[in-house]
Short mmCIF file of N, CA and C and ligand atoms in Angstrom, two decimals:
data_model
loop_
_atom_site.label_atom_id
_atom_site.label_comp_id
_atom_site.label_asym_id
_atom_site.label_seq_id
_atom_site.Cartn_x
_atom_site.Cartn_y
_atom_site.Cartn_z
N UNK A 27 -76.18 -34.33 59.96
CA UNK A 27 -76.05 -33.84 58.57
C UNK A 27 -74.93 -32.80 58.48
N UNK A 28 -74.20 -32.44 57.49
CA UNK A 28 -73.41 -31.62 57.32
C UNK A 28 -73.68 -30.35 57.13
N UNK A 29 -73.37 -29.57 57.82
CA UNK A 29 -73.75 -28.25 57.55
C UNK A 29 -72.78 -27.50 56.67
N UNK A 30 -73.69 -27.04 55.57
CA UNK A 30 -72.76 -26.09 54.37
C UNK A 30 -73.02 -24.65 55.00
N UNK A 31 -72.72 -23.92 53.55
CA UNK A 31 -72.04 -22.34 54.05
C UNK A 31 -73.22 -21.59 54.00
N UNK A 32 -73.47 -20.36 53.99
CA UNK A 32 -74.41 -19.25 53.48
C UNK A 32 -73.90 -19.38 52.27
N UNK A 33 -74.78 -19.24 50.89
CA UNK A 33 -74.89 -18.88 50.06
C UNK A 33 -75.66 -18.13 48.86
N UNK A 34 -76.86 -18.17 49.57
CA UNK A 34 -77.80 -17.72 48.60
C UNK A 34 -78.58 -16.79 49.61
N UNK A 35 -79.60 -16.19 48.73
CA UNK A 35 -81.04 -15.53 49.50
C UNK A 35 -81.75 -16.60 50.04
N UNK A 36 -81.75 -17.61 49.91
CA UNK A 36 -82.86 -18.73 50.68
C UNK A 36 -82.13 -18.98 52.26
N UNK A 37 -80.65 -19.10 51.86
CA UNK A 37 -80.22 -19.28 53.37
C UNK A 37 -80.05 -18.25 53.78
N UNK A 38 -80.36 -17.02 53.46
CA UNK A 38 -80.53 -15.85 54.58
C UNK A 38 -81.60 -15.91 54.48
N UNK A 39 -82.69 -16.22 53.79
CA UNK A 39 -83.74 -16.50 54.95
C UNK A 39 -84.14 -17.20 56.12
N UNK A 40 -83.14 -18.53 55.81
CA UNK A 40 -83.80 -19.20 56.51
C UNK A 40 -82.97 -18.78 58.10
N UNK A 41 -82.18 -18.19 57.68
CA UNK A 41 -81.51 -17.87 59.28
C UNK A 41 -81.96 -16.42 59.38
N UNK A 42 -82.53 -15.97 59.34
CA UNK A 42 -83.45 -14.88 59.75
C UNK A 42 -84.27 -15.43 60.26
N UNK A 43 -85.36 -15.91 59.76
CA UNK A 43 -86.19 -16.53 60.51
C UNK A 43 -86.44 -17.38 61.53
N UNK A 44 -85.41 -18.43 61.75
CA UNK A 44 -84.85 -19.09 62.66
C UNK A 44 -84.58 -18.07 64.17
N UNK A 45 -83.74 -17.19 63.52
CA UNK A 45 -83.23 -15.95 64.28
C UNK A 45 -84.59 -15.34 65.01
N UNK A 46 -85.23 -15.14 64.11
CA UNK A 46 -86.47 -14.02 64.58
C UNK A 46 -87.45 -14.78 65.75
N UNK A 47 -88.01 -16.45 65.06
CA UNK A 47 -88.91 -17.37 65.82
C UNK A 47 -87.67 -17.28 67.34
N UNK A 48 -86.69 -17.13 67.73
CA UNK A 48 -85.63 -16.90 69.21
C UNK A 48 -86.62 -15.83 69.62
N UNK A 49 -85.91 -14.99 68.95
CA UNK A 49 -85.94 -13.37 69.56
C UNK A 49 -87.55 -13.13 69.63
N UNK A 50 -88.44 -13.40 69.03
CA UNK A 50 -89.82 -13.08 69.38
C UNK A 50 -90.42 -13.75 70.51
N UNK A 51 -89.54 -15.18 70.87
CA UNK A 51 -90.32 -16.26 71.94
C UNK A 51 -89.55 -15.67 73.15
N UNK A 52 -88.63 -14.58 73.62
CA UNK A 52 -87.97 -14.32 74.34
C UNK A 52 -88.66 -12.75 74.85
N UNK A 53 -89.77 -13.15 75.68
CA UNK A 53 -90.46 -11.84 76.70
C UNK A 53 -89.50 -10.42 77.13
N UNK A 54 -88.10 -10.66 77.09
CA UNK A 54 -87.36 -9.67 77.59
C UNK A 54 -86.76 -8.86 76.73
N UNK A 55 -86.85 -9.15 74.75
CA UNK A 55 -86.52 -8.30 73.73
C UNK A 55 -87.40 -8.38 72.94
N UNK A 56 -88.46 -8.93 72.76
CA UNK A 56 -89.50 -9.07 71.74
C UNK A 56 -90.40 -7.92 71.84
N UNK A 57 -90.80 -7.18 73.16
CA UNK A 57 -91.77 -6.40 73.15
C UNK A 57 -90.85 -5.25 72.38
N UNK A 58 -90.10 -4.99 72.01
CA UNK A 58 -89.22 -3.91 71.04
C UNK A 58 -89.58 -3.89 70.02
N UNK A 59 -90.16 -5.22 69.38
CA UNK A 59 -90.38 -5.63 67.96
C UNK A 59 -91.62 -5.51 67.87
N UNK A 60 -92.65 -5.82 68.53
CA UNK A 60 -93.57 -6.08 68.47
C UNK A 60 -94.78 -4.82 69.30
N UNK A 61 -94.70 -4.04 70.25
CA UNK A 61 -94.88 -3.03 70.68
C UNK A 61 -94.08 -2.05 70.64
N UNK A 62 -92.85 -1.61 70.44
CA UNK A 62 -92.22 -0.25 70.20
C UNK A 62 -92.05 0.06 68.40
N UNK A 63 -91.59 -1.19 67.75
CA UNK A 63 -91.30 -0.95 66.44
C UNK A 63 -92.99 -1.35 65.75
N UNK A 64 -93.21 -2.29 66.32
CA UNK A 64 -94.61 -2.60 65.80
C UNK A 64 -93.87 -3.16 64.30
N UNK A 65 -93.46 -4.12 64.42
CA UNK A 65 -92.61 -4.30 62.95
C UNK A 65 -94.06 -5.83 62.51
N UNK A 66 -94.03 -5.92 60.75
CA UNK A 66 -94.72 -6.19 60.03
C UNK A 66 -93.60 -7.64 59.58
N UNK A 67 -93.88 -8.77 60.29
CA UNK A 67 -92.70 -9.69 60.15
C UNK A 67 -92.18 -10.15 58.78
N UNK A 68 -92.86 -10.53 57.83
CA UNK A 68 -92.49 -10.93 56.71
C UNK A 68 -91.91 -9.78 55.69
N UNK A 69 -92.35 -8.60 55.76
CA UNK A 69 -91.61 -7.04 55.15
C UNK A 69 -90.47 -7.14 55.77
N UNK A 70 -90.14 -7.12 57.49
CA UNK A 70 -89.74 -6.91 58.10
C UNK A 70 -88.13 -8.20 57.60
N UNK A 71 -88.47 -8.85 57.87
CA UNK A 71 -87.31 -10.42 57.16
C UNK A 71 -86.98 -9.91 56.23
N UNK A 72 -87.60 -9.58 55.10
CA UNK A 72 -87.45 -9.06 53.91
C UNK A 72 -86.01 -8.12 54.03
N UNK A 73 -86.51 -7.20 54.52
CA UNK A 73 -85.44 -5.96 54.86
C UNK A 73 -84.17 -6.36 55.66
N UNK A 74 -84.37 -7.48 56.25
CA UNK A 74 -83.21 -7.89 57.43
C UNK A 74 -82.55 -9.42 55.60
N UNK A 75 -82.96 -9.60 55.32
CA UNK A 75 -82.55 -10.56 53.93
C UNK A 75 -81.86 -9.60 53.15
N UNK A 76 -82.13 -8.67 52.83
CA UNK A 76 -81.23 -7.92 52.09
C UNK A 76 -80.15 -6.99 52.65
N UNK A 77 -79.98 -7.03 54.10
CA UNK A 77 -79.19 -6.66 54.56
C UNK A 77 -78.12 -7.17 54.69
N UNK A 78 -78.50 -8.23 55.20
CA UNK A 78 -77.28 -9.78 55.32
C UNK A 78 -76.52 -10.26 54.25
N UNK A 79 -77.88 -10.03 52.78
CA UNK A 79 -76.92 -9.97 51.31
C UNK A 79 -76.00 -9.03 51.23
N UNK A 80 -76.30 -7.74 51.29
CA UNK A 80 -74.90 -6.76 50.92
C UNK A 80 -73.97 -7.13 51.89
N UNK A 81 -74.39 -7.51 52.94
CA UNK A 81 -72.93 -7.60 53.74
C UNK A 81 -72.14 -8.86 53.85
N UNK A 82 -72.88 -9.98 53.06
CA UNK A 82 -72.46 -11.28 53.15
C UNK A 82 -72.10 -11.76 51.54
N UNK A 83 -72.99 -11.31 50.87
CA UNK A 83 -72.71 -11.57 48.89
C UNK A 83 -72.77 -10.50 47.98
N UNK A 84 -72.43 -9.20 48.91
CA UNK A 84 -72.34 -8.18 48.45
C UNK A 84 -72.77 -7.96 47.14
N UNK A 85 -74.90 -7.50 47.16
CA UNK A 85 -75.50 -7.52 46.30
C UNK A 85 -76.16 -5.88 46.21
N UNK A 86 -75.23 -5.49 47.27
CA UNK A 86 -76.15 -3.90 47.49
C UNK A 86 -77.43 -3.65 47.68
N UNK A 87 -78.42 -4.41 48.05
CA UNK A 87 -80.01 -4.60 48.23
C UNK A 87 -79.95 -3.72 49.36
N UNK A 88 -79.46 -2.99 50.65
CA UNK A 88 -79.84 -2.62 51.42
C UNK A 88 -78.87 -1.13 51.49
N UNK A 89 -79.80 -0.26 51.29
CA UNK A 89 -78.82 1.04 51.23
C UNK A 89 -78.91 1.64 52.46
N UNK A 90 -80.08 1.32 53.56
CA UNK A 90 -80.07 2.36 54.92
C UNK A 90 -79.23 2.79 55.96
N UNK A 91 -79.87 3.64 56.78
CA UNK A 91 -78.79 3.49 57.79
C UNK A 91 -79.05 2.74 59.18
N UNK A 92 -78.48 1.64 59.09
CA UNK A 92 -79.15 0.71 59.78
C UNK A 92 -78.79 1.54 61.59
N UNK A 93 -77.73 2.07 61.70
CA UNK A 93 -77.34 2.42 62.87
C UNK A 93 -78.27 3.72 63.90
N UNK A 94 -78.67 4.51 62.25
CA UNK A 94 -79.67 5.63 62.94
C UNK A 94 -80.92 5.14 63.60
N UNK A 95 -81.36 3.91 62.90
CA UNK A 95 -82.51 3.66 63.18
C UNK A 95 -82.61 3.21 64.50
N UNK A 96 -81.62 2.43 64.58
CA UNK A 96 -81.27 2.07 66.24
C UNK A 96 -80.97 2.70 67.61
N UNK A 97 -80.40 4.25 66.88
CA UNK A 97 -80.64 5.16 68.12
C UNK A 97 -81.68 5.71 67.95
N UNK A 98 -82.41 5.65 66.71
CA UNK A 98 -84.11 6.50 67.28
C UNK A 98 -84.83 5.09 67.87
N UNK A 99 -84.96 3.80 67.99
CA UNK A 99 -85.36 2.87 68.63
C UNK A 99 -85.36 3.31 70.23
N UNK A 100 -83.29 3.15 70.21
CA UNK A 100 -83.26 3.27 71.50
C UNK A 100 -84.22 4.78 72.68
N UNK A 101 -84.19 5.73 71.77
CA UNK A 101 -85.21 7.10 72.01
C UNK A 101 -86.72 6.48 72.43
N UNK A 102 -86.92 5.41 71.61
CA UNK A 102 -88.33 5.30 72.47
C UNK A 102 -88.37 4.44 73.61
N UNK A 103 -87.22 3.94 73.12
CA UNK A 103 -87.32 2.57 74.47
C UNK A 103 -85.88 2.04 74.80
N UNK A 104 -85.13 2.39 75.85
CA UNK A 104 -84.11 2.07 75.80
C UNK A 104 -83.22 0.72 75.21
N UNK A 105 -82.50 0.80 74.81
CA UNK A 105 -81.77 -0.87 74.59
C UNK A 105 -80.95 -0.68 75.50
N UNK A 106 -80.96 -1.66 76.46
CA UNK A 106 -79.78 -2.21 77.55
C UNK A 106 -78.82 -3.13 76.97
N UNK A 107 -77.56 -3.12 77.50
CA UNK A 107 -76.67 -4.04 77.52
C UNK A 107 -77.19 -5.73 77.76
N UNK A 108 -78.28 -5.79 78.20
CA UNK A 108 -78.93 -7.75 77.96
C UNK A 108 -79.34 -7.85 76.68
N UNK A 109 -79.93 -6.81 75.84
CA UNK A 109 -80.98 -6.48 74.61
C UNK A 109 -79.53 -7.42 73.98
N UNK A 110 -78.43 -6.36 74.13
CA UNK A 110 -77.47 -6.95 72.88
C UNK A 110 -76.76 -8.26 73.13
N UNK A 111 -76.80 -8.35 74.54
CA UNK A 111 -76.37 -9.53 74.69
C UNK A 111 -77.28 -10.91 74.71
N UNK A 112 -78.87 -10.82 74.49
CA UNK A 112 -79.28 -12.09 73.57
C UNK A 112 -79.60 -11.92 72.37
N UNK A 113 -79.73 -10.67 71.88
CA UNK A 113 -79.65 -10.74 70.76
C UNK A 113 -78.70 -11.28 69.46
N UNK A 114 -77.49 -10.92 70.37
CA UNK A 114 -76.06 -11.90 69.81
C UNK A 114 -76.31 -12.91 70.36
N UNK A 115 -76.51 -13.54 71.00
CA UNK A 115 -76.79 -15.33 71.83
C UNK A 115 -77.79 -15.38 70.46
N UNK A 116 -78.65 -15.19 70.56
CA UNK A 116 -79.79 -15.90 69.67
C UNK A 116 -79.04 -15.97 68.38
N UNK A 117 -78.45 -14.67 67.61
CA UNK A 117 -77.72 -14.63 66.17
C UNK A 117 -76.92 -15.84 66.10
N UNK A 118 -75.73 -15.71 67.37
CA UNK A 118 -74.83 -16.81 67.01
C UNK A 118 -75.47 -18.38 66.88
N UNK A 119 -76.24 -18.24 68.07
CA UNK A 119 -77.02 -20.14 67.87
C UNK A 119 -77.96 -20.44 66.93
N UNK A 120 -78.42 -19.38 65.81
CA UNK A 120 -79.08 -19.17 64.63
C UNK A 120 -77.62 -19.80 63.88
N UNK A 121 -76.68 -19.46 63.58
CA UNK A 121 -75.89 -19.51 62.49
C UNK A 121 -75.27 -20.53 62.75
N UNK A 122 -74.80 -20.91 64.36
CA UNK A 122 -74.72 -22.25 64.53
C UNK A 122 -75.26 -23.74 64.31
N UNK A 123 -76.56 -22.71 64.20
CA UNK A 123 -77.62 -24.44 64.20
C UNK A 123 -77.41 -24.86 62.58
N UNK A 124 -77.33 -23.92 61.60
CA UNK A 124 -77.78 -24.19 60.26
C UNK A 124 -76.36 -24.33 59.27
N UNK A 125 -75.52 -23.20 59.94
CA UNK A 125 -74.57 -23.18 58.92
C UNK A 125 -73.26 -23.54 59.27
N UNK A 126 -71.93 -23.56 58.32
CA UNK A 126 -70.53 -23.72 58.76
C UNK A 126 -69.77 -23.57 57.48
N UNK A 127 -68.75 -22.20 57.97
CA UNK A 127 -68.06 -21.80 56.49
C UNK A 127 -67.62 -20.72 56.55
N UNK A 128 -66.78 -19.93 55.67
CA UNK A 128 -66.64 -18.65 55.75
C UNK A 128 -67.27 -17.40 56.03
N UNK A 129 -68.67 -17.89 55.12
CA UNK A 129 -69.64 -16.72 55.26
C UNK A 129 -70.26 -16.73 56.78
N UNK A 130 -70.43 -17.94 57.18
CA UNK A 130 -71.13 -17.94 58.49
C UNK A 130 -70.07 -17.67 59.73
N UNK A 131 -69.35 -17.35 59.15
CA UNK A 131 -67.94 -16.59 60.37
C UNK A 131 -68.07 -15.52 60.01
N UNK A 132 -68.16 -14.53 58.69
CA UNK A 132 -68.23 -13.20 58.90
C UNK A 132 -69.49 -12.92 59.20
N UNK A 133 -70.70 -13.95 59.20
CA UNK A 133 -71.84 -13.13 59.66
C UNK A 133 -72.02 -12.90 60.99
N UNK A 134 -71.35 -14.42 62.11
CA UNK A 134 -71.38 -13.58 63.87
C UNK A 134 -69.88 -12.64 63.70
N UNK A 135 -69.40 -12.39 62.72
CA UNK A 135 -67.71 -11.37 63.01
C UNK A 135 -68.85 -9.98 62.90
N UNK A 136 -69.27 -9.60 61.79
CA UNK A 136 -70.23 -8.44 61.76
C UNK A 136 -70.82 -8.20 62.45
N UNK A 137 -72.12 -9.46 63.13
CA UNK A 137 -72.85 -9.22 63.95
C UNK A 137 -72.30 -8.63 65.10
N UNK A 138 -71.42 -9.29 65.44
CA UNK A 138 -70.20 -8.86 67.39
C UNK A 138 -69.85 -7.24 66.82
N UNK A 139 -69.45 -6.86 65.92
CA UNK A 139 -68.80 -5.78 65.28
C UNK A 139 -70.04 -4.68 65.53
N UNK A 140 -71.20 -4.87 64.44
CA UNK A 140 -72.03 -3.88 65.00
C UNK A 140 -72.78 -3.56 65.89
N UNK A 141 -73.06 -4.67 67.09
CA UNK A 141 -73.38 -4.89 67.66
C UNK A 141 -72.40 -3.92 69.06
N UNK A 142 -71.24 -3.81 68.81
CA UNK A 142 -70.26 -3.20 69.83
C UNK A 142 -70.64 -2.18 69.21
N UNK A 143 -70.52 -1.64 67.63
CA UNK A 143 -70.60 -0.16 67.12
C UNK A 143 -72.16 0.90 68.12
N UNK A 144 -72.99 0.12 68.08
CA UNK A 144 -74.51 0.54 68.60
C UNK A 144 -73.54 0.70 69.56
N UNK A 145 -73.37 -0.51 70.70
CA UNK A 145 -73.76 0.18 71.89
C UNK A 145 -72.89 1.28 72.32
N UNK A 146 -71.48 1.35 71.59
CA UNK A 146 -70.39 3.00 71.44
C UNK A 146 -71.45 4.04 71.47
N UNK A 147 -72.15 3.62 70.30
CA UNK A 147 -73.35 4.94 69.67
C UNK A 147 -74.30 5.29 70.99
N UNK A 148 -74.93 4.36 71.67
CA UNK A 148 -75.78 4.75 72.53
C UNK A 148 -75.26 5.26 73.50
N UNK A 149 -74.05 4.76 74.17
CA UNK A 149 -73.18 5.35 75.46
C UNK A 149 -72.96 6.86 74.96
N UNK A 150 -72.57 7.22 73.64
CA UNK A 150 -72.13 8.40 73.40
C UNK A 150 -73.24 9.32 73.89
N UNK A 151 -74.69 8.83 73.25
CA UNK A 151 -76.03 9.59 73.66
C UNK A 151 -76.05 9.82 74.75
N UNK A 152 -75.74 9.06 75.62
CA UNK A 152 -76.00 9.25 77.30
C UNK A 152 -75.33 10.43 77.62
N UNK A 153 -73.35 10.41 76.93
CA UNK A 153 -72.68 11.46 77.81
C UNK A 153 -73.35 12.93 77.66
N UNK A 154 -74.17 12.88 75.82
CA UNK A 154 -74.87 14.47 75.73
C UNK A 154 -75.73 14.56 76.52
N UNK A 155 -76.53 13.95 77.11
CA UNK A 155 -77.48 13.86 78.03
C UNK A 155 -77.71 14.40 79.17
N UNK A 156 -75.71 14.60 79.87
CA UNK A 156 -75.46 14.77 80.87
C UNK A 156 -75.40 16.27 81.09
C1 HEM B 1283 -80.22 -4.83 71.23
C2 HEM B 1283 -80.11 -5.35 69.99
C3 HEM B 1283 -81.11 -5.07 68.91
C4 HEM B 1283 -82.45 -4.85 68.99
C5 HEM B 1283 -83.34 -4.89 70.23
C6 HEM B 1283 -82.93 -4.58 67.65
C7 HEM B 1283 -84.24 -4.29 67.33
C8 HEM B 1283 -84.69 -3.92 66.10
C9 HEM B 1283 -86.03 -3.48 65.79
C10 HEM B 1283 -87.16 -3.35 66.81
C11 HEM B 1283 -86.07 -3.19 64.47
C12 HEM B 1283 -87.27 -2.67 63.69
C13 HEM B 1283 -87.15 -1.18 63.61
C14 HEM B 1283 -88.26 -0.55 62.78
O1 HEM B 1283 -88.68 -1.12 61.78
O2 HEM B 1283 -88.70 0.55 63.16
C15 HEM B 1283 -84.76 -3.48 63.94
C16 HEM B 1283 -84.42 -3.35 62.62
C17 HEM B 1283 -83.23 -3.80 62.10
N1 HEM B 1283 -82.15 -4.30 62.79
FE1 HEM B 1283 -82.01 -4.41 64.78
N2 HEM B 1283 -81.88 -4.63 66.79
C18 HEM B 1283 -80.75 -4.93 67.50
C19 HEM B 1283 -79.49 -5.10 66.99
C20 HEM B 1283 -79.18 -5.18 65.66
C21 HEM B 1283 -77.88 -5.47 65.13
C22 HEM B 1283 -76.61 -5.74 65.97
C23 HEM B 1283 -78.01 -5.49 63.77
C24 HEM B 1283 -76.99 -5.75 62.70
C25 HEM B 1283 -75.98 -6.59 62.85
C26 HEM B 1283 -79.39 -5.18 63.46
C27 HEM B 1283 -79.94 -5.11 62.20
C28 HEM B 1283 -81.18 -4.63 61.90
C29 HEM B 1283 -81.65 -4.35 60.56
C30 HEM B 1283 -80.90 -4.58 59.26
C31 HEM B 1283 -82.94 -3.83 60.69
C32 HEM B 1283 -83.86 -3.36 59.56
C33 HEM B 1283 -83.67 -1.88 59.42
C34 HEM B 1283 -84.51 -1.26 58.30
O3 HEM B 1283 -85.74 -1.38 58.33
O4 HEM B 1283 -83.90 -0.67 57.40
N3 HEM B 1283 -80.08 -5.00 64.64
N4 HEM B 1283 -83.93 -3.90 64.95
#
């Protein structure tokens, strides 16, 4: 079948979810979600759906700071350099499986993007550390 673009809120759902059913069946980043964040999955999509809108159909639904939250994450439980590296594996073969188009190029371009921004952010934590 042909795969079209991102366009709406339904296809960021459905690649969230796609995304999430990876990352939860995967023993080596799921306990983050599920024992450190203790996250509430369908709220939880919710919030990751409107994120992907402002940054993909720029609808402004998500005002946080997605980056702080990730170094108080990393505070309870470290994120390693594998965390981000299936977490991008899973994103990209999420967007691969479903979509093809502009939008679905800036969504793994962002993803690789903030995904490098964190882990700058966390290395920085370490050097105060020292
Ligand atoms: C090592 C990689 C990552 C891990 C293990 C991870 C894990 C998590 C966890 C556990 C939460 C829930 C936090 C909470 O509700 O307390 C969360 C939230 C979130 N993550 Fe990540 N994350 C990672 C990378 C990323 C990246 C690269 C992005 C963006 C491209 C991202 C976007 C988000 C967003 C939008 C939320 C929702 C934040 C909110 O509630 O406002 N994550 N992440």
């Amino acid at each position: 079948m042909m795969k079209t673009d991102i366009t709406n809120r339904h296809d960021i759902h459905l690649l969230v979810s796609v995304f999430y059913q990876k990352l939860l069946a995967d023993e080596s980043i799921s306990y983050l979600f599920t024992d450190v964040a203790k996250i509430k999955l369908e709220e939880h999509l919710d919030v990751l759906v409107d994120f992907w809108e402002t940054i993909l159909l720029n609808t402004g639904s998500y005002q946080k700071n997605v980056m702080a939250l990730h170094l108080k994450l990393h505070q309870q439980s470290p994120l390693q350099p594998h965390h981000f590296k299936t977490w991008l594996s899973f994103f990209h073969a999420s967007v691969n499986e479903l979509f093809d188009g502009p939008n679905a190029e800036m969504a793994r371009q962002r993803a690789t993007g903030i995904a490098t921004v964190m882990q700058i952010k966390i290395a920085e934590l370490k050097k105060d550390e020292i």
